[in-house]
PDB file of C-alpha atoms and ligand atoms in Angstrom:
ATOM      1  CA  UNK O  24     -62.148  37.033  20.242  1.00  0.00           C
ATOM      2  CA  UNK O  25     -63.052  33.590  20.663  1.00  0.00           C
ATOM      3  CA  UNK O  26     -63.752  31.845  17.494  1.00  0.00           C
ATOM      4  CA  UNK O  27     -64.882  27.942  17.739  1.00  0.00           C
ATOM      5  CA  UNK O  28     -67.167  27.282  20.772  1.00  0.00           C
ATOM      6  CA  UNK O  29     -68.627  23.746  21.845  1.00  0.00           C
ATOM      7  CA  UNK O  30     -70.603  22.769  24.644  1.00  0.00           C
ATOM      8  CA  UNK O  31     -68.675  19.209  25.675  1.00  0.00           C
ATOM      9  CA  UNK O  32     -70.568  18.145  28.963  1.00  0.00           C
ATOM     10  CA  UNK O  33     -72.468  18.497  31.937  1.00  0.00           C
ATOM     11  CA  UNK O  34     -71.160  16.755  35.166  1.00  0.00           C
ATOM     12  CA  UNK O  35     -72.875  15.518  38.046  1.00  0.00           C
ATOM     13  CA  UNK O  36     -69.571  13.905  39.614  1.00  0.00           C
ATOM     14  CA  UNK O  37     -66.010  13.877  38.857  1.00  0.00           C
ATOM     15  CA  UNK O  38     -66.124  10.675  37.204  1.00  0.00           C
ATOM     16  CA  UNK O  39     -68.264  12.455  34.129  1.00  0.00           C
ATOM     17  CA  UNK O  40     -66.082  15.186  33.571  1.00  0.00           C
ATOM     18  CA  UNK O  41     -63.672  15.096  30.063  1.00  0.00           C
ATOM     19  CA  UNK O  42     -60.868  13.572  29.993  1.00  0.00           C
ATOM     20  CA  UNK O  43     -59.118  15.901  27.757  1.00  0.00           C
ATOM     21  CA  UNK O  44     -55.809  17.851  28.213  1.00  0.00           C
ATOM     22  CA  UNK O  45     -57.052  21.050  27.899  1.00  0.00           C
ATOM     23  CA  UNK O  46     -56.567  23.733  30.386  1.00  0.00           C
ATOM     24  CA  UNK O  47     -59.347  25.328  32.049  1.00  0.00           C
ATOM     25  CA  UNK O  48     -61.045  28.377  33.433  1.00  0.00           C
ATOM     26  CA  UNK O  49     -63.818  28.166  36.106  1.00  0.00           C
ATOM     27  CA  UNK O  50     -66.663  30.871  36.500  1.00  0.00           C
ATOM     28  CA  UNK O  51     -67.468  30.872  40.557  1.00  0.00           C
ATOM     29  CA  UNK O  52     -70.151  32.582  42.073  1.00  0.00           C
ATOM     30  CA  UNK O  53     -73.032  32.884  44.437  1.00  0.00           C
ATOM     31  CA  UNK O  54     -76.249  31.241  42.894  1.00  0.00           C
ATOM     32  CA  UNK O  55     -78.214  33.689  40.524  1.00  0.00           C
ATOM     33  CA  UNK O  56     -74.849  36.415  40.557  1.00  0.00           C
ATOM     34  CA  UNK O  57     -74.444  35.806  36.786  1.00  0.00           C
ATOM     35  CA  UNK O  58     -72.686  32.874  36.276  1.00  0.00           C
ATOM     36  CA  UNK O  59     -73.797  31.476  32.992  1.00  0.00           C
ATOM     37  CA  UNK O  60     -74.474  35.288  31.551  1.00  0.00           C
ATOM     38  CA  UNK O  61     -71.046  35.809  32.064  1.00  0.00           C
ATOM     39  CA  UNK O  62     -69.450  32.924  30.087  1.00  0.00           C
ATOM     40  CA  UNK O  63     -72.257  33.594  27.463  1.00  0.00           C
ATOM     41  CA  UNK O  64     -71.154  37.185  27.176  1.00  0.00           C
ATOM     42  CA  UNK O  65     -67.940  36.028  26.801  1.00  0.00           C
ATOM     43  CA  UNK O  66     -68.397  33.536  24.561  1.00  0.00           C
ATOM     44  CA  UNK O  67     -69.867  35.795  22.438  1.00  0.00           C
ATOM     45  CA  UNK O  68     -73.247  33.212  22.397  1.00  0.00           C
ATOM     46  CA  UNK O  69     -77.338  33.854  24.092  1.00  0.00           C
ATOM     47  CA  UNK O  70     -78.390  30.750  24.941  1.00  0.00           C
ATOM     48  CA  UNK O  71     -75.110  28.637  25.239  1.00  0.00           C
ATOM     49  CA  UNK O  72     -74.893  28.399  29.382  1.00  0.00           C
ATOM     50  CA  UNK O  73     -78.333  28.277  30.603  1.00  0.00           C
ATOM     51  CA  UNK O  74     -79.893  30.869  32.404  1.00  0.00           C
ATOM     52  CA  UNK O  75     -82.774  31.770  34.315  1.00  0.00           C
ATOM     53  CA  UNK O  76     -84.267  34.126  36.468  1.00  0.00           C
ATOM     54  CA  UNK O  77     -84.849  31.522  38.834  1.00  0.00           C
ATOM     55  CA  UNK O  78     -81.852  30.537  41.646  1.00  0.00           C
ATOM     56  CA  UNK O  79     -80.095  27.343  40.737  1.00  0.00           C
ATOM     57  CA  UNK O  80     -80.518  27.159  37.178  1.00  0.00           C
ATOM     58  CA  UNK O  81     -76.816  25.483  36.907  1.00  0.00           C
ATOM     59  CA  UNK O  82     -77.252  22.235  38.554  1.00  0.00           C
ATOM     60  CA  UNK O  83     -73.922  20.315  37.494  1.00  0.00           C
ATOM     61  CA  UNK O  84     -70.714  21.399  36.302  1.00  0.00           C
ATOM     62  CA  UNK O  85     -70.579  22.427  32.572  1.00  0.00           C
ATOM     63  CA  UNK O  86     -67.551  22.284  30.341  1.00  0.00           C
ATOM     64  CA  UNK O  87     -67.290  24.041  27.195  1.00  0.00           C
ATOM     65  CA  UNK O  88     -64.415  23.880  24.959  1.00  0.00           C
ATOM     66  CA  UNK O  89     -63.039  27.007  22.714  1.00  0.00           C
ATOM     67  CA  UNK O  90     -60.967  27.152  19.863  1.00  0.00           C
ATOM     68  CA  UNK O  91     -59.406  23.764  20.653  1.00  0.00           C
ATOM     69  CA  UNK O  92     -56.807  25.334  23.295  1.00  0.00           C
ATOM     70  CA  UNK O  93     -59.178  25.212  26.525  1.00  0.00           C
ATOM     71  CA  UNK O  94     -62.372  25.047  28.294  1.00  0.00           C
ATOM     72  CA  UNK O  95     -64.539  27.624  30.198  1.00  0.00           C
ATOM     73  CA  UNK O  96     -66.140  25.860  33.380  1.00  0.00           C
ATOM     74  CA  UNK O  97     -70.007  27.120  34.419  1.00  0.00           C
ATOM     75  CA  UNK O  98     -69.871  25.964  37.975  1.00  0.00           C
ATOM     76  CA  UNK O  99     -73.283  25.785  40.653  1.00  0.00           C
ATOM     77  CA  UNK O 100     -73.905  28.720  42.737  1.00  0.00           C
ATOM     78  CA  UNK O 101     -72.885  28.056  46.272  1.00  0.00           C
ATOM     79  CA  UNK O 102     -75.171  29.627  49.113  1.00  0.00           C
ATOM     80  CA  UNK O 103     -78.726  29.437  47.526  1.00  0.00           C
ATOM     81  CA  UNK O 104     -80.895  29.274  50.456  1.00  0.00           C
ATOM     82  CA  UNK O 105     -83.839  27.995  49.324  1.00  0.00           C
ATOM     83  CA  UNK O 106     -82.686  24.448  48.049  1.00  0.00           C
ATOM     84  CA  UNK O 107     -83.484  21.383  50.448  1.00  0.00           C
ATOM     85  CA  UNK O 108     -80.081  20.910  52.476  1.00  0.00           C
ATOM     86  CA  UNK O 109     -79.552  17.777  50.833  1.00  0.00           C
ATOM     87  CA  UNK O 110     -78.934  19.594  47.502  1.00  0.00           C
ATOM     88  CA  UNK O 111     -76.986  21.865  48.790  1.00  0.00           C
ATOM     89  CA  UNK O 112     -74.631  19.484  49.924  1.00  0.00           C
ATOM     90  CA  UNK O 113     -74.109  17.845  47.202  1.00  0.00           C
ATOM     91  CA  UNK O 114     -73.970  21.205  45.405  1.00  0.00           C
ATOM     92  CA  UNK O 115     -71.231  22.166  47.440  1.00  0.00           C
ATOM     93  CA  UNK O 116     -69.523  18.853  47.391  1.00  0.00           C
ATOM     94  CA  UNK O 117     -69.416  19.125  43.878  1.00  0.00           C
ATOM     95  CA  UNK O 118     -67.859  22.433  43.789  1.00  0.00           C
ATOM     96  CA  UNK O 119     -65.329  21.476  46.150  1.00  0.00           C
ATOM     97  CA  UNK O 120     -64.474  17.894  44.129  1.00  0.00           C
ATOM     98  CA  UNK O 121     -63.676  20.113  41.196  1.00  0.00           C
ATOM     99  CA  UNK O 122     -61.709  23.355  42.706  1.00  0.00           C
ATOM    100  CA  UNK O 123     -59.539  20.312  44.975  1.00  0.00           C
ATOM    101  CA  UNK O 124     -58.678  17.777  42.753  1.00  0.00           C
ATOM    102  CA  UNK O 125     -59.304  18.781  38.637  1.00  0.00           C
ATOM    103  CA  UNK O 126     -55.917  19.086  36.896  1.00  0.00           C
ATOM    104  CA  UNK O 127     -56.562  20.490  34.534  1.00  0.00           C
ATOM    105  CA  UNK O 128     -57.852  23.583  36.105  1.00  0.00           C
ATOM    106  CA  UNK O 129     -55.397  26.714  36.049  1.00  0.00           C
ATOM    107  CA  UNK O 130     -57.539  30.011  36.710  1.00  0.00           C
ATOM    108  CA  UNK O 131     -60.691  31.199  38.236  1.00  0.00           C
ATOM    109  CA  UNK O 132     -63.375  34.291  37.798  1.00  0.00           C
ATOM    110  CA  UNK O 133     -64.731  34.784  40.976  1.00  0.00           C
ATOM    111  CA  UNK O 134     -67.934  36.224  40.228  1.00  0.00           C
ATOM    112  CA  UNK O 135     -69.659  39.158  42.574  1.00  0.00           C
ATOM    113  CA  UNK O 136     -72.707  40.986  42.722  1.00  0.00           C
ATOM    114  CA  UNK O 137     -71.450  44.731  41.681  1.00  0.00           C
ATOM    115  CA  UNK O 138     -74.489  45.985  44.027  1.00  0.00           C
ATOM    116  CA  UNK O 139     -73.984  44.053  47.280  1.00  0.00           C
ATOM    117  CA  UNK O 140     -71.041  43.379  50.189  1.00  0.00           C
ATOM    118  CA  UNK O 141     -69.834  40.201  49.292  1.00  0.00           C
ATOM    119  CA  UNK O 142     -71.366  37.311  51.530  1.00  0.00           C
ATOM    120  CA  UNK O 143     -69.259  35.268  54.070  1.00  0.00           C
ATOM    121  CA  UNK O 144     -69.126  32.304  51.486  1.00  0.00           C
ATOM    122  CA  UNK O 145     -67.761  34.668  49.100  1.00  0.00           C
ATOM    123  CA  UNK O 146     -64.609  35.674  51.623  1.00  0.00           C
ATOM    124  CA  UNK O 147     -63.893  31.878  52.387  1.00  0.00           C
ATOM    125  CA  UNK O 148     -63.761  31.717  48.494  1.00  0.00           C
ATOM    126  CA  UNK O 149     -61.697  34.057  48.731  1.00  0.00           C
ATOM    127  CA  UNK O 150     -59.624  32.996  51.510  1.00  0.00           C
ATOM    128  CA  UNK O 151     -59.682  29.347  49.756  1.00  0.00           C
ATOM    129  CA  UNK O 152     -58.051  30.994  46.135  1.00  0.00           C
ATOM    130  CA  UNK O 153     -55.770  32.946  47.459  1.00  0.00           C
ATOM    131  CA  UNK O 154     -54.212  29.750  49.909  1.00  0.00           C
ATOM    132  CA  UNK O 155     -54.526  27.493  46.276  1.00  0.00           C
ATOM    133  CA  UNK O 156     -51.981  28.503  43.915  1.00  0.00           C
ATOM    134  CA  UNK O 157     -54.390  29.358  40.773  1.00  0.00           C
ATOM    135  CA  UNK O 158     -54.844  32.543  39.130  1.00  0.00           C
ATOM    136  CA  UNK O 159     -57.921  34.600  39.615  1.00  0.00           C
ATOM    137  CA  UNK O 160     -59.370  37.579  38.866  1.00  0.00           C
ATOM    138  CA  UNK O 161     -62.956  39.500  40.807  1.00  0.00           C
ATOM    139  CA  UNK O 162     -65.994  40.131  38.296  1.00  0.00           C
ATOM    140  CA  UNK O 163     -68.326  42.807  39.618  1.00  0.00           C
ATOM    141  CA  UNK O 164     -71.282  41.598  38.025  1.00  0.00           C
ATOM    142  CA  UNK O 165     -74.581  43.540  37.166  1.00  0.00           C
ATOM    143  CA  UNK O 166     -73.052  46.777  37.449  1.00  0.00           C
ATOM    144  CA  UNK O 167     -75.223  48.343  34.315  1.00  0.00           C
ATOM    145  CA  UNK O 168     -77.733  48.682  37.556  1.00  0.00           C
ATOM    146  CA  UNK O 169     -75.098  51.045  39.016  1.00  0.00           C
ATOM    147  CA  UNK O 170     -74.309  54.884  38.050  1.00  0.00           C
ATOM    148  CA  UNK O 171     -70.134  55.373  37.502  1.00  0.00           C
ATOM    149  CA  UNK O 172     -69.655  56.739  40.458  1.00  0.00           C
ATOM    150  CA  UNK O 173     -71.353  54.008  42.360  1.00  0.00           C
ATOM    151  CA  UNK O 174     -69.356  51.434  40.116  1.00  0.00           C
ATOM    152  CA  UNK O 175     -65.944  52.976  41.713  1.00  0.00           C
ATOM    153  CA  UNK O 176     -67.452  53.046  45.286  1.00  0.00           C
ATOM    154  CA  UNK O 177     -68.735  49.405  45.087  1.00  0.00           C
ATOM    155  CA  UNK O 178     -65.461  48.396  43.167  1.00  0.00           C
ATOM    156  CA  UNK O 179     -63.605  50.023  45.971  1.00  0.00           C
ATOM    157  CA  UNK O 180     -65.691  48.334  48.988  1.00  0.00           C
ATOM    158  CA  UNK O 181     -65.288  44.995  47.404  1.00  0.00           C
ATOM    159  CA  UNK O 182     -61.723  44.614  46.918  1.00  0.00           C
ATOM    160  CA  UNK O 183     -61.620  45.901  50.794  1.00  0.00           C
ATOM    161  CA  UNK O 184     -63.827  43.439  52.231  1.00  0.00           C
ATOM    162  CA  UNK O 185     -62.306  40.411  49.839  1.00  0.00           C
ATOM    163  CA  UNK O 186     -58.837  41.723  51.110  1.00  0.00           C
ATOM    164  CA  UNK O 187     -57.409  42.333  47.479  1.00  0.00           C
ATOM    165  CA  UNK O 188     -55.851  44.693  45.404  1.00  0.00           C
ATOM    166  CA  UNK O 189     -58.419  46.841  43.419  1.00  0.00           C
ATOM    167  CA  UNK O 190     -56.539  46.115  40.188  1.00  0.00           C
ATOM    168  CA  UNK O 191     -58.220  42.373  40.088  1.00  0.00           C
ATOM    169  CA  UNK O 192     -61.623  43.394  40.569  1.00  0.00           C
ATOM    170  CA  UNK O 193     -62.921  43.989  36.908  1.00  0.00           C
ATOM    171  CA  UNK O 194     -66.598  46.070  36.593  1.00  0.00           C
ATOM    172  CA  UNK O 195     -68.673  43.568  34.229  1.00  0.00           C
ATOM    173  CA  UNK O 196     -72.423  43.260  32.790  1.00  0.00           C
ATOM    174  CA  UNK O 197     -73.450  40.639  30.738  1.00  0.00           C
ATOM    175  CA  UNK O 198     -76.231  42.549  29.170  1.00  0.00           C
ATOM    176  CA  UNK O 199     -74.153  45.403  28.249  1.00  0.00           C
ATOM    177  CA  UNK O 200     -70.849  43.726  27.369  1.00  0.00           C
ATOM    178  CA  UNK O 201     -68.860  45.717  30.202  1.00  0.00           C
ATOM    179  CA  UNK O 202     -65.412  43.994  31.464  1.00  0.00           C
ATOM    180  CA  UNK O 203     -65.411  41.506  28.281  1.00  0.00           C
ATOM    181  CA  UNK O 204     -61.489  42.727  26.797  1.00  0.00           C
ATOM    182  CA  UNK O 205     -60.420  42.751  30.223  1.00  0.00           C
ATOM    183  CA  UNK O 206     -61.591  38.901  30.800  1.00  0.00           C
ATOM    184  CA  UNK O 207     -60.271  37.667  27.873  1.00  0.00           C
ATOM    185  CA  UNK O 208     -56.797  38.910  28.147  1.00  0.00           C
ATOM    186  CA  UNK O 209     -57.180  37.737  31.783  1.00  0.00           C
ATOM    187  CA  UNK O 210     -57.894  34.009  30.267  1.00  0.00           C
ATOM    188  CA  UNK O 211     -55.498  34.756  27.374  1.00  0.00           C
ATOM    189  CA  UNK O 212     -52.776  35.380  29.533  1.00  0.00           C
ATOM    190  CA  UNK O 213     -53.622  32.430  32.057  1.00  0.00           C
ATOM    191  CA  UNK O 214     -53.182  29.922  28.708  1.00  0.00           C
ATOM    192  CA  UNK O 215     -49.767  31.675  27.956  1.00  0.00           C
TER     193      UNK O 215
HETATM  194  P1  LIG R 467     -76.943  29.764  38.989  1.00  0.00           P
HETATM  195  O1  LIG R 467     -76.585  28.904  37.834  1.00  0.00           O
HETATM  196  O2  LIG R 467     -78.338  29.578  39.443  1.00  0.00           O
HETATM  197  O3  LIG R 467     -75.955  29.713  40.099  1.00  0.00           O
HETATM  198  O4  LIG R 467     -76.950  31.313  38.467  1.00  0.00           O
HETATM  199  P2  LIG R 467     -75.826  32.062  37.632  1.00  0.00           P
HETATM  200  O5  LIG R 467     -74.797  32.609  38.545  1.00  0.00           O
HETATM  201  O6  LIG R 467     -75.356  31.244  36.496  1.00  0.00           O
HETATM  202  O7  LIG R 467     -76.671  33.324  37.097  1.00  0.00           O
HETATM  203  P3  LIG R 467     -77.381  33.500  35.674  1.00  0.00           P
HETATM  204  O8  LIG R 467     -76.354  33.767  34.642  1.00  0.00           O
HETATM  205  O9  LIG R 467     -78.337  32.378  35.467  1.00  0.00           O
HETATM  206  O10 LIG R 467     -78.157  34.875  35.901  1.00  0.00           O
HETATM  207  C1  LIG R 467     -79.099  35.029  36.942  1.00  0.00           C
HETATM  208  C2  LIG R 467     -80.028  36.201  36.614  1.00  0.00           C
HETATM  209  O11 LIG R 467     -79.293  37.445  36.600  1.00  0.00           O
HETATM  210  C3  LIG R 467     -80.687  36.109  35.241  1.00  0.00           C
HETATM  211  O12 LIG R 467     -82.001  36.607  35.361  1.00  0.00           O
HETATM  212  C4  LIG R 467     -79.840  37.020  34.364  1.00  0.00           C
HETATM  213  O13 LIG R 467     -80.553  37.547  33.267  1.00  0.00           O
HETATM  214  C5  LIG R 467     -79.436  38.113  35.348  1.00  0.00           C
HETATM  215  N1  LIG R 467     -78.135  38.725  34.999  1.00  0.00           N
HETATM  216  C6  LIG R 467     -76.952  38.080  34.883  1.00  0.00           C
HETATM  217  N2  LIG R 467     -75.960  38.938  34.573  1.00  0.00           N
HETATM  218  C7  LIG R 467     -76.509  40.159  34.493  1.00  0.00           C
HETATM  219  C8  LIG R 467     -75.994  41.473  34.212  1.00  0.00           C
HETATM  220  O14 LIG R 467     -74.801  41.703  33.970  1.00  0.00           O
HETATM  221  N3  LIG R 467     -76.884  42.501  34.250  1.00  0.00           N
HETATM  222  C9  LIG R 467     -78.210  42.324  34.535  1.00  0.00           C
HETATM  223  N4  LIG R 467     -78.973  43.412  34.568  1.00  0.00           N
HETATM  224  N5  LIG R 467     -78.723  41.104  34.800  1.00  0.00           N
HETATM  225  C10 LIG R 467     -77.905  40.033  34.777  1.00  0.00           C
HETATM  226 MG1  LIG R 468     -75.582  29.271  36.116  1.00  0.00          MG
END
């Protein structure tokens, strides 16, 4: 589905990110929801956004460029509790430099856990994309540790407590591949 895939950067502030035309797609998420799996899934590559088992494995703001048309963006978790408060800040300031001011950004997956209520930061996220004019859609992440019938409840409960439409909450697992044609005509049709 996607063909030519390059990792370009990794940003610690605005002023390092590419200057490049391309249009891009940010991956947002709660630390440790599946981030990186996601947009290696995706990408159809393991080890090309670094993962871990351990919280806060994406410390700055990694571009990747595919097929020469646009760029998937593997953003910091927000909402990790155990990093010292000064991280976190910057973390978050970070985050919020990029979804405020990057042009070139046109669409976001908002990444939940399939498993759990979304958090509070997760609503303001919410709240926050739905108040910006970008497109987004709802990943329900890890659900291969769900049964189908929990995947509909859970599906169900979190497109009532984000205060959306079921239809843009998309069931995904990185490990099994679930929810990958759905994201990639998502991001197809963002690009036009
Ligand atoms: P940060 O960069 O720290 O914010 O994390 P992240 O959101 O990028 O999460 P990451 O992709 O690093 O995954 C965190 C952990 O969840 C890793 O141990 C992954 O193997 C696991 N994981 C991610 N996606 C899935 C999934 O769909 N199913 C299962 N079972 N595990 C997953
Ligand atoms: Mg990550």
């Amino acid at each position: 589905m996607f063909d030519d895939v390059e990792f370009i950067k990794s940003a610690h502030e605005s002023d390092q990110y590419p200057r490049h035309m391309f249009p891009e797609v940010a991956f947002s998420g709660r630390s440790n929801v599946g981030k990186s799996s996601l947009i290696n899934m995706l990408l159809g590559r393991k080890k090309l956004a670094r993962i871990s088992s351990t919280p806060g494995r994406t410390r700055s703001i990694n571009f990747f460029r595919v097929d020469d048309r646009f760029c998937l963006v593997d953003l910091p978790g927000y909402g990790y509790a155990r990093v010292p408060e000064e991280e976190k800040d910057r973390w978050a300031f970070l985050i919020e430099d990029y979804l405020h001011h990057r042009r070139n950004l046109r669409g976001i997956v908002q990444i939940v856990d399939a498993r759990h209520e979304p958090s509070e930061d997760d609503i303001l996220m919410m709240d926050w994309l739905m108040a910006a004019d970008l497109d987004f859609i709802v990943a329900a992440t890890k659900c291969d540790k769900l049964n189908r019938s929990q995947q509909n409840i859970q599906k169900e409960m979190i497109a009532r407590e984000l205060g959306i439409d079921e239809c843009i909450v998309v069931l995904t697992s990185a490990t099994e591949g679930y929810g990958k044609k759905r994201l990639t005509t998502f991001i197809k049709e963002l690009l036009g």
